[in-house]
Amino acid sequence: MREELYRNGFIEIFTPKIIATATEGGAALFPVAYFGKEAYLAQSPQLYKELMAATFERVFEIAPAWRAEESDTPYHLAEFISIDIEMAFANYHTVMNILENVVKKAITVVKEECGKELKTIGYEPPDPKLPLKRFRYVDVVETLRSEGLSIDLGDDIGTPGLRIFSKVTNEELYFIIDWPSKAKPFYTMPKRGEEEFTESFDLNWRFLELASGSTRVHIKDLLVKRLREKGLNPNSFEYFIKWFDYGMPPHAGWGMGLGRLALMLTGARNIREVTLFPRDKKRLTP
C-alpha cells in the first residue's frame, strides 16, 4: 500500500498521538494525564493531515489510533492501525479512485505472494472489477425499505442493513455515497444545493465498513458553522481554524482500518485473529 501511495505522489507523515480535542465527534476518547492538562489519545490524524495537505498536497499516514467505544463485536478494537490519506485540490470522487486502487493493489499482491498460504486456509480474496459501484445513500435506504427494514432518511445504515443490501445486490466491494450531514463529522463538506447531505462515502466489504472519507470543508465560516451544529466549541479548535485565515485549498481524504482490510484479505472471522496483542474493552494484557 505504501508503494501504491508513493507511486501516486503521496508523502508519508507522522502526526501527534496525544491530542487536545476530539476529531471524530461521536467516537469516545481515552483521556491521558498530561502535565496537569486535559489530553486524549488520538482517534485519527484527521486535522493534522488536513493541515499538511495544504502544504504538501498529498500526504498519508499508517499509524495507531484509539476509540473508547463500547462496541464488543468481532469487528471492533479499542486500538487499531489506521491508513489515512489527504489530498489537496481534490474531491471525494478523486480519493475514492485512489482508495479502490490501493485496495485492488493489496488484493493483487496478497494473491501473487501468498497463494500457498491462501490455499492452506482455503480462502480466496475477492477479485473486484474497477471502478467499484457507487450507491447513493438515499437509494440504499429505498432498497432496504422495499426489503421490509424500518429505516428513516438520516439514520445510519448498521450491520443488519448492510447485510441485507449486500445480499440483495450481490456486491462484495462497493461504495455508499452522499451520506446525511448528521451522520458525518464536522469537517465533511455538505453537498451544494442539498445541504442535508454530504460529499462523503463509505467503502464496504459485504456488510463490513472498511473505510470512510469525504470532501472536506475548506471555508472558515462553514467550518465554524459545522462545529456548532455538532455541538462542539470552535474555541477548542482555534489552532485548526486559524490556518483557514491564510487560505485552505479544496481537499479530500479517507481513513481505513488495517485490521478490517486484513479480514477481507484472509477471510478471518474475528479481527482479533489478524491483530497482534489486540486491545478491546475486556483485554489489556498481554
mmCIF file of C-alpha atoms in Angstrom:
data_model
loop_
_atom_site.group_PDB
_atom_site.id
_atom_site.type_symbol
_atom_site.label_atom_id
_atom_site.label_comp_id
_atom_site.label_asym_id
_atom_site.label_seq_id
_atom_site.Cartn_x
_atom_site.Cartn_y
_atom_site.Cartn_z
ATOM 1 C CA MET A 1 0.000 0.000 0.000
ATOM 2 C CA ARG A 2 2.867 2.350 0.744
ATOM 3 C CA GLU A 3 4.285 1.632 -2.695
ATOM 4 C CA GLU A 4 0.958 2.429 -4.344
ATOM 5 C CA LEU A 5 0.649 5.713 -2.448
ATOM 6 C CA TYR A 6 4.260 6.654 -3.176
ATOM 7 C CA ARG A 7 3.599 5.884 -6.830
ATOM 8 C CA ASN A 8 0.714 8.361 -6.748
ATOM 9 C CA GLY A 9 2.904 11.128 -5.346
ATOM 10 C CA PHE A 10 1.953 10.911 -1.660
ATOM 11 C CA ILE A 11 4.362 11.850 1.138
ATOM 12 C CA GLU A 12 4.348 9.872 4.397
ATOM 13 C CA ILE A 13 3.826 11.950 7.539
ATOM 14 C CA PHE A 14 3.775 11.255 11.283
ATOM 15 C CA THR A 15 1.322 13.190 13.439
ATOM 16 C CA PRO A 16 0.860 13.546 17.231
ATOM 17 C CA LYS A 17 -0.945 10.769 19.061
ATOM 18 C CA ILE A 18 -1.599 12.831 22.193
ATOM 19 C CA ILE A 19 -4.144 15.496 21.287
ATOM 20 C CA ALA A 20 -6.170 18.241 22.964
ATOM 21 C CA THR A 21 -9.502 17.950 21.105
ATOM 22 C CA ALA A 22 -11.756 15.318 19.564
ATOM 23 C CA THR A 23 -11.574 14.861 15.806
ATOM 24 C CA GLU A 24 -14.280 12.278 15.175
ATOM 25 C CA GLY A 25 -17.216 13.707 17.112
ATOM 26 C CA GLY A 26 -19.217 10.768 18.422
ATOM 27 C CA ALA A 27 -16.311 8.387 18.942
ATOM 28 C CA ALA A 28 -15.375 8.242 22.624
ATOM 29 C CA LEU A 29 -11.954 9.406 23.769
ATOM 30 C CA PHE A 30 -9.317 7.888 26.031
ATOM 31 C CA PRO A 31 -8.148 10.599 28.473
ATOM 32 C CA VAL A 32 -4.433 10.931 29.192
ATOM 33 C CA ALA A 33 -2.738 12.536 32.205
ATOM 34 C CA TYR A 34 -0.624 15.213 30.539
ATOM 35 C CA PHE A 35 1.221 17.524 32.955
ATOM 36 C CA GLY A 36 -1.969 18.755 34.543
ATOM 37 C CA LYS A 37 -3.664 19.432 31.211
ATOM 38 C CA GLU A 38 -6.625 17.744 29.532
ATOM 39 C CA ALA A 39 -5.412 15.458 26.747
ATOM 40 C CA TYR A 40 -6.530 12.370 24.832
ATOM 41 C CA LEU A 41 -5.228 9.538 22.670
ATOM 42 C CA ALA A 42 -5.776 10.375 19.005
ATOM 43 C CA GLN A 43 -8.879 8.977 17.317
ATOM 44 C CA SER A 44 -7.347 9.761 13.928
ATOM 45 C CA PRO A 45 -4.800 12.124 12.349
ATOM 46 C CA GLN A 46 -7.686 13.991 10.714
ATOM 47 C CA LEU A 47 -6.980 17.638 11.481
ATOM 48 C CA TYR A 48 -3.210 17.305 11.196
ATOM 49 C CA LYS A 49 -3.355 15.575 7.836
ATOM 50 C CA GLU A 50 -5.671 18.311 6.538
ATOM 51 C CA LEU A 51 -3.141 20.938 7.576
ATOM 52 C CA MET A 52 -0.306 19.015 5.949
ATOM 53 C CA ALA A 53 -2.261 18.555 2.720
ATOM 54 C CA ALA A 54 -2.416 22.341 2.492
ATOM 55 C CA THR A 55 1.399 22.317 2.461
ATOM 56 C CA PHE A 56 2.434 19.099 0.691
ATOM 57 C CA GLU A 57 -0.774 18.485 -1.330
ATOM 58 C CA ARG A 58 -0.692 14.671 -0.995
ATOM 59 C CA VAL A 59 0.017 13.030 2.360
ATOM 60 C CA PHE A 60 -0.590 9.694 4.060
ATOM 61 C CA GLU A 61 -0.016 8.085 7.437
ATOM 62 C CA ILE A 62 -0.096 4.484 8.679
ATOM 63 C CA ALA A 63 -0.241 4.589 12.466
ATOM 64 C CA PRO A 64 -2.140 3.560 15.624
ATOM 65 C CA ALA A 65 -5.449 5.151 16.583
ATOM 66 C CA TRP A 66 -7.737 4.691 19.579
ATOM 67 C CA ARG A 67 -11.514 4.702 20.084
ATOM 68 C CA ALA A 68 -13.053 4.199 23.527
ATOM 69 C CA GLU A 69 -16.191 2.702 22.032
ATOM 70 C CA GLU A 70 -18.362 0.213 23.898
ATOM 71 C CA SER A 71 -18.799 -1.998 20.826
ATOM 72 C CA ASP A 72 -17.969 -5.619 21.648
ATOM 73 C CA THR A 73 -18.084 -7.331 18.260
ATOM 74 C CA PRO A 74 -15.765 -9.421 16.061
ATOM 75 C CA TYR A 75 -15.020 -6.249 14.083
ATOM 76 C CA HIS A 76 -14.142 -3.609 16.700
ATOM 77 C CA LEU A 77 -10.966 -2.864 18.657
ATOM 78 C CA ALA A 78 -10.088 -0.053 21.047
ATOM 79 C CA GLU A 79 -6.626 0.236 19.465
ATOM 80 C CA PHE A 80 -6.035 -0.301 15.768
ATOM 81 C CA ILE A 81 -3.821 0.650 12.831
ATOM 82 C CA SER A 82 -5.345 3.275 10.562
ATOM 83 C CA ILE A 83 -4.320 4.045 6.987
ATOM 84 C CA ASP A 84 -5.109 7.684 6.207
ATOM 85 C CA ILE A 85 -4.641 9.921 3.208
ATOM 86 C CA GLU A 86 -5.405 13.569 2.478
ATOM 87 C CA MET A 87 -5.195 15.227 -0.931
ATOM 88 C CA ALA A 88 -5.380 18.902 -1.884
ATOM 89 C CA PHE A 89 -7.237 20.128 -4.963
ATOM 90 C CA ALA A 90 -9.398 17.018 -4.920
ATOM 91 C CA ASN A 91 -12.932 15.949 -4.081
ATOM 92 C CA TYR A 92 -14.481 12.745 -2.787
ATOM 93 C CA HIS A 93 -14.649 11.198 -6.249
ATOM 94 C CA THR A 94 -10.893 11.697 -6.672
ATOM 95 C CA VAL A 95 -9.975 9.985 -3.411
ATOM 96 C CA MET A 96 -12.468 7.159 -3.973
ATOM 97 C CA ASN A 97 -10.478 6.334 -7.093
ATOM 98 C CA ILE A 98 -7.265 6.326 -5.041
ATOM 99 C CA LEU A 99 -8.860 4.103 -2.393
ATOM 100 C CA GLU A 100 -10.171 1.449 -4.756
ATOM 101 C CA ASN A 101 -6.801 1.266 -6.491
ATOM 102 C CA VAL A 102 -4.982 0.854 -3.157
ATOM 103 C CA VAL A 103 -7.346 -1.944 -2.103
ATOM 104 C CA LYS A 104 -7.115 -3.629 -5.507
ATOM 105 C CA LYS A 105 -3.313 -3.491 -5.301
ATOM 106 C CA ALA A 106 -3.336 -5.049 -1.821
ATOM 107 C CA ILE A 107 -5.545 -7.894 -3.029
ATOM 108 C CA THR A 108 -3.366 -8.484 -6.091
ATOM 109 C CA VAL A 109 -0.131 -8.606 -4.080
ATOM 110 C CA VAL A 110 -1.598 -10.997 -1.493
ATOM 111 C CA LYS A 111 -2.823 -13.332 -4.222
ATOM 112 C CA GLU A 112 0.530 -13.251 -6.019
ATOM 113 C CA GLU A 113 2.786 -13.637 -2.986
ATOM 114 C CA CYS A 114 0.653 -15.659 -0.557
ATOM 115 C CA GLY A 115 -1.007 -18.192 -2.833
ATOM 116 C CA LYS A 116 0.299 -21.145 -0.811
ATOM 117 C CA GLU A 117 -0.968 -19.690 2.461
ATOM 118 C CA LEU A 118 -4.378 -18.848 0.967
ATOM 119 C CA LYS A 119 -4.674 -22.424 -0.303
ATOM 120 C CA THR A 120 -3.803 -23.745 3.171
ATOM 121 C CA ILE A 121 -6.582 -21.757 4.837
ATOM 122 C CA GLY A 122 -8.989 -22.428 1.970
ATOM 123 C CA TYR A 123 -9.829 -18.829 1.194
ATOM 124 C CA GLU A 124 -9.913 -16.762 -1.979
ATOM 125 C CA PRO A 125 -9.981 -12.952 -1.562
ATOM 126 C CA PRO A 126 -12.469 -11.033 -3.711
ATOM 127 C CA ASP A 127 -11.477 -10.053 -7.235
ATOM 128 C CA PRO A 128 -13.045 -6.592 -7.648
ATOM 129 C CA LYS A 129 -13.566 -5.037 -11.053
ATOM 130 C CA LEU A 130 -12.806 -1.315 -11.079
ATOM 131 C CA PRO A 131 -14.403 1.120 -10.833
ATOM 132 C CA LEU A 132 -16.388 -0.218 -7.893
ATOM 133 C CA LYS A 133 -20.098 0.518 -7.898
ATOM 134 C CA ARG A 134 -21.270 3.664 -6.123
ATOM 135 C CA PHE A 135 -24.707 3.558 -4.476
ATOM 136 C CA ARG A 136 -26.316 6.746 -3.174
ATOM 137 C CA TYR A 137 -27.388 6.649 0.457
ATOM 138 C CA VAL A 138 -30.998 7.547 -0.438
ATOM 139 C CA ASP A 139 -31.162 4.660 -2.918
ATOM 140 C CA VAL A 140 -29.768 2.234 -0.341
ATOM 141 C CA VAL A 141 -32.436 3.345 2.136
ATOM 142 C CA GLU A 142 -35.129 2.848 -0.511
ATOM 143 C CA THR A 143 -33.840 -0.655 -1.242
ATOM 144 C CA LEU A 144 -33.810 -1.566 2.447
ATOM 145 C CA ARG A 145 -37.349 -0.268 2.903
ATOM 146 C CA SER A 146 -38.503 -2.407 -0.021
ATOM 147 C CA GLU A 147 -36.944 -5.380 1.800
ATOM 148 C CA GLY A 148 -39.002 -4.624 4.905
ATOM 149 C CA LEU A 149 -36.367 -2.886 7.049
ATOM 150 C CA SER A 150 -37.619 0.041 9.120
ATOM 151 C CA ILE A 151 -35.205 2.897 8.398
ATOM 152 C CA ASP A 152 -35.648 6.654 8.038
ATOM 153 C CA LEU A 153 -33.679 9.093 5.919
ATOM 154 C CA GLY A 154 -30.878 10.352 8.127
ATOM 155 C CA ASP A 155 -30.467 7.070 10.013
ATOM 156 C CA ASP A 156 -27.161 5.257 9.969
ATOM 157 C CA ILE A 157 -27.087 2.025 7.970
ATOM 158 C CA GLY A 158 -25.941 -0.525 10.504
ATOM 159 C CA THR A 159 -24.688 -4.062 10.059
ATOM 160 C CA PRO A 160 -28.186 -5.577 9.626
ATOM 161 C CA GLY A 161 -28.925 -3.118 6.825
ATOM 162 C CA LEU A 162 -25.599 -3.731 5.111
ATOM 163 C CA ARG A 163 -26.123 -7.497 5.311
ATOM 164 C CA ILE A 164 -29.457 -7.137 3.543
ATOM 165 C CA PHE A 165 -28.134 -4.703 0.950
ATOM 166 C CA SER A 166 -25.058 -6.737 0.008
ATOM 167 C CA LYS A 167 -27.201 -9.856 -0.305
ATOM 168 C CA VAL A 168 -29.814 -8.131 -2.478
ATOM 169 C CA THR A 169 -27.243 -6.510 -4.773
ATOM 170 C CA ASN A 170 -24.781 -9.429 -4.662
ATOM 171 C CA GLU A 171 -21.956 -6.915 -4.247
ATOM 172 C CA GLU A 172 -18.776 -7.790 -2.349
ATOM 173 C CA LEU A 173 -16.946 -4.449 -2.505
ATOM 174 C CA TYR A 174 -18.939 -1.269 -3.049
ATOM 175 C CA PHE A 175 -19.275 2.366 -2.050
ATOM 176 C CA ILE A 176 -22.222 4.071 -0.370
ATOM 177 C CA ILE A 177 -22.009 7.788 -1.139
ATOM 178 C CA ASP A 178 -23.710 11.093 -0.259
ATOM 179 C CA TRP A 179 -24.457 10.379 3.397
ATOM 180 C CA PRO A 180 -26.681 12.645 5.540
ATOM 181 C CA SER A 181 -24.952 15.565 7.206
ATOM 182 C CA LYS A 182 -25.942 14.434 10.687
ATOM 183 C CA ALA A 183 -24.235 11.064 10.157
ATOM 184 C CA LYS A 184 -20.824 12.543 9.294
ATOM 185 C CA PRO A 185 -18.211 14.597 11.227
ATOM 186 C CA PHE A 186 -17.994 18.387 11.244
ATOM 187 C CA TYR A 187 -15.216 18.559 8.659
ATOM 188 C CA THR A 188 -17.372 16.892 5.960
ATOM 189 C CA MET A 189 -18.439 19.144 3.076
ATOM 190 C CA PRO A 190 -22.221 19.494 2.541
ATOM 191 C CA LYS A 191 -23.485 18.933 -0.993
ATOM 192 C CA ARG A 192 -24.199 22.135 -2.863
ATOM 193 C CA GLY A 193 -27.962 22.649 -3.066
ATOM 194 C CA GLU A 194 -28.586 19.626 -0.806
ATOM 195 C CA GLU A 195 -27.072 20.742 2.491
ATOM 196 C CA GLU A 196 -28.775 17.924 4.390
ATOM 197 C CA PHE A 197 -26.430 15.545 2.555
ATOM 198 C CA THR A 198 -22.640 15.494 2.230
ATOM 199 C CA GLU A 199 -19.898 14.725 -0.279
ATOM 200 C CA SER A 200 -18.963 11.564 1.581
ATOM 201 C CA PHE A 201 -18.574 7.813 1.176
ATOM 202 C CA ASP A 202 -18.067 4.512 2.931
ATOM 203 C CA LEU A 203 -16.286 1.570 1.327
ATOM 204 C CA ASN A 204 -17.897 -1.689 2.383
ATOM 205 C CA TRP A 205 -16.922 -5.315 2.038
ATOM 206 C CA ARG A 206 -20.240 -7.146 2.162
ATOM 207 C CA PHE A 207 -21.679 -5.928 5.480
ATOM 208 C CA LEU A 208 -18.453 -4.515 6.938
ATOM 209 C CA GLU A 209 -17.274 -0.914 6.619
ATOM 210 C CA LEU A 210 -13.619 -0.886 5.555
ATOM 211 C CA ALA A 211 -13.059 2.841 5.030
ATOM 212 C CA SER A 212 -14.793 6.190 5.058
ATOM 213 C CA GLY A 213 -13.926 9.541 3.552
ATOM 214 C CA SER A 214 -15.200 12.779 2.111
ATOM 215 C CA THR A 215 -14.566 16.122 0.564
ATOM 216 C CA ARG A 216 -13.538 18.345 3.484
ATOM 217 C CA VAL A 217 -14.793 21.773 4.468
ATOM 218 C CA HIS A 218 -12.243 24.360 3.312
ATOM 219 C CA ILE A 219 -14.247 27.545 4.054
ATOM 220 C CA LYS A 220 -13.723 29.040 7.511
ATOM 221 C CA ASP A 221 -17.267 30.303 8.146
ATOM 222 C CA LEU A 222 -18.746 26.980 7.082
ATOM 223 C CA LEU A 223 -16.299 25.103 9.307
ATOM 224 C CA VAL A 224 -17.330 27.151 12.355
ATOM 225 C CA LYS A 225 -20.991 26.593 11.488
ATOM 226 C CA ARG A 226 -20.481 22.848 11.191
ATOM 227 C CA LEU A 227 -18.673 22.706 14.536
ATOM 228 C CA ARG A 228 -21.576 24.429 16.254
ATOM 229 C CA GLU A 229 -24.112 22.183 14.537
ATOM 230 C CA LYS A 230 -22.269 19.203 16.011
ATOM 231 C CA GLY A 231 -22.335 20.734 19.498
ATOM 232 C CA LEU A 232 -18.597 21.440 19.504
ATOM 233 C CA ASN A 233 -16.939 24.635 20.731
ATOM 234 C CA PRO A 234 -14.996 26.401 17.939
ATOM 235 C CA ASN A 235 -12.638 27.856 20.565
ATOM 236 C CA SER A 236 -11.339 24.345 21.223
ATOM 237 C CA PHE A 237 -10.269 24.139 17.567
ATOM 238 C CA GLU A 238 -8.632 27.556 17.325
ATOM 239 C CA TYR A 239 -5.265 26.091 16.275
ATOM 240 C CA PHE A 240 -7.006 24.429 13.328
ATOM 241 C CA ILE A 241 -9.384 27.216 12.342
ATOM 242 C CA LYS A 242 -6.693 29.900 12.181
ATOM 243 C CA TRP A 243 -4.999 28.088 9.292
ATOM 244 C CA PHE A 244 -8.088 28.898 7.213
ATOM 245 C CA ASP A 245 -7.299 32.616 7.539
ATOM 246 C CA TYR A 246 -4.334 32.057 5.226
ATOM 247 C CA GLY A 247 -6.275 30.068 2.652
ATOM 248 C CA MET A 248 -7.151 26.385 2.680
ATOM 249 C CA PRO A 249 -7.331 24.616 -0.695
ATOM 250 C CA PRO A 250 -10.215 22.302 -1.538
ATOM 251 C CA HIS A 251 -9.217 18.876 -0.274
ATOM 252 C CA ALA A 252 -10.460 15.372 0.423
ATOM 253 C CA GLY A 253 -9.324 12.184 2.102
ATOM 254 C CA TRP A 254 -10.157 8.903 3.739
ATOM 255 C CA GLY A 255 -9.233 6.553 6.563
ATOM 256 C CA MET A 256 -9.189 2.746 6.504
ATOM 257 C CA GLY A 257 -8.706 0.234 9.297
ATOM 258 C CA LEU A 258 -5.849 -2.158 8.538
ATOM 259 C CA GLY A 259 -7.388 -4.903 10.671
ATOM 260 C CA ARG A 260 -10.626 -4.871 8.703
ATOM 261 C CA LEU A 261 -8.707 -4.914 5.454
ATOM 262 C CA ALA A 262 -6.846 -7.975 6.772
ATOM 263 C CA LEU A 263 -10.192 -9.661 7.476
ATOM 264 C CA MET A 264 -11.103 -9.258 3.818
ATOM 265 C CA LEU A 265 -7.699 -10.478 2.637
ATOM 266 C CA THR A 266 -7.649 -13.588 4.840
ATOM 267 C CA GLY A 267 -11.294 -14.491 5.408
ATOM 268 C CA ALA A 268 -10.776 -14.474 9.188
ATOM 269 C CA ARG A 269 -13.989 -14.173 11.181
ATOM 270 C CA ASN A 270 -12.671 -12.074 14.037
ATOM 271 C CA ILE A 271 -10.426 -9.018 13.855
ATOM 272 C CA ARG A 272 -8.501 -10.344 16.868
ATOM 273 C CA GLU A 273 -7.269 -13.210 14.676
ATOM 274 C CA VAL A 274 -5.385 -10.752 12.444
ATOM 275 C CA THR A 275 -4.121 -8.403 15.181
ATOM 276 C CA LEU A 276 -1.025 -8.839 17.345
ATOM 277 C CA PHE A 277 -1.918 -8.282 21.019
ATOM 278 C CA PRO A 278 -5.441 -6.940 20.379
ATOM 279 C CA ARG A 279 -6.945 -4.368 22.729
ATOM 280 C CA ASP A 280 -10.673 -4.201 23.422
ATOM 281 C CA LYS A 281 -12.921 -3.327 26.365
ATOM 282 C CA LYS A 282 -12.089 -6.641 28.077
ATOM 283 C CA ARG A 283 -8.433 -7.103 27.127
ATOM 284 C CA LEU A 284 -5.448 -5.114 28.407
ATOM 285 C CA THR A 285 -2.829 -7.902 28.530
ATOM 286 C CA PRO A 286 -0.601 -9.386 27.275
#
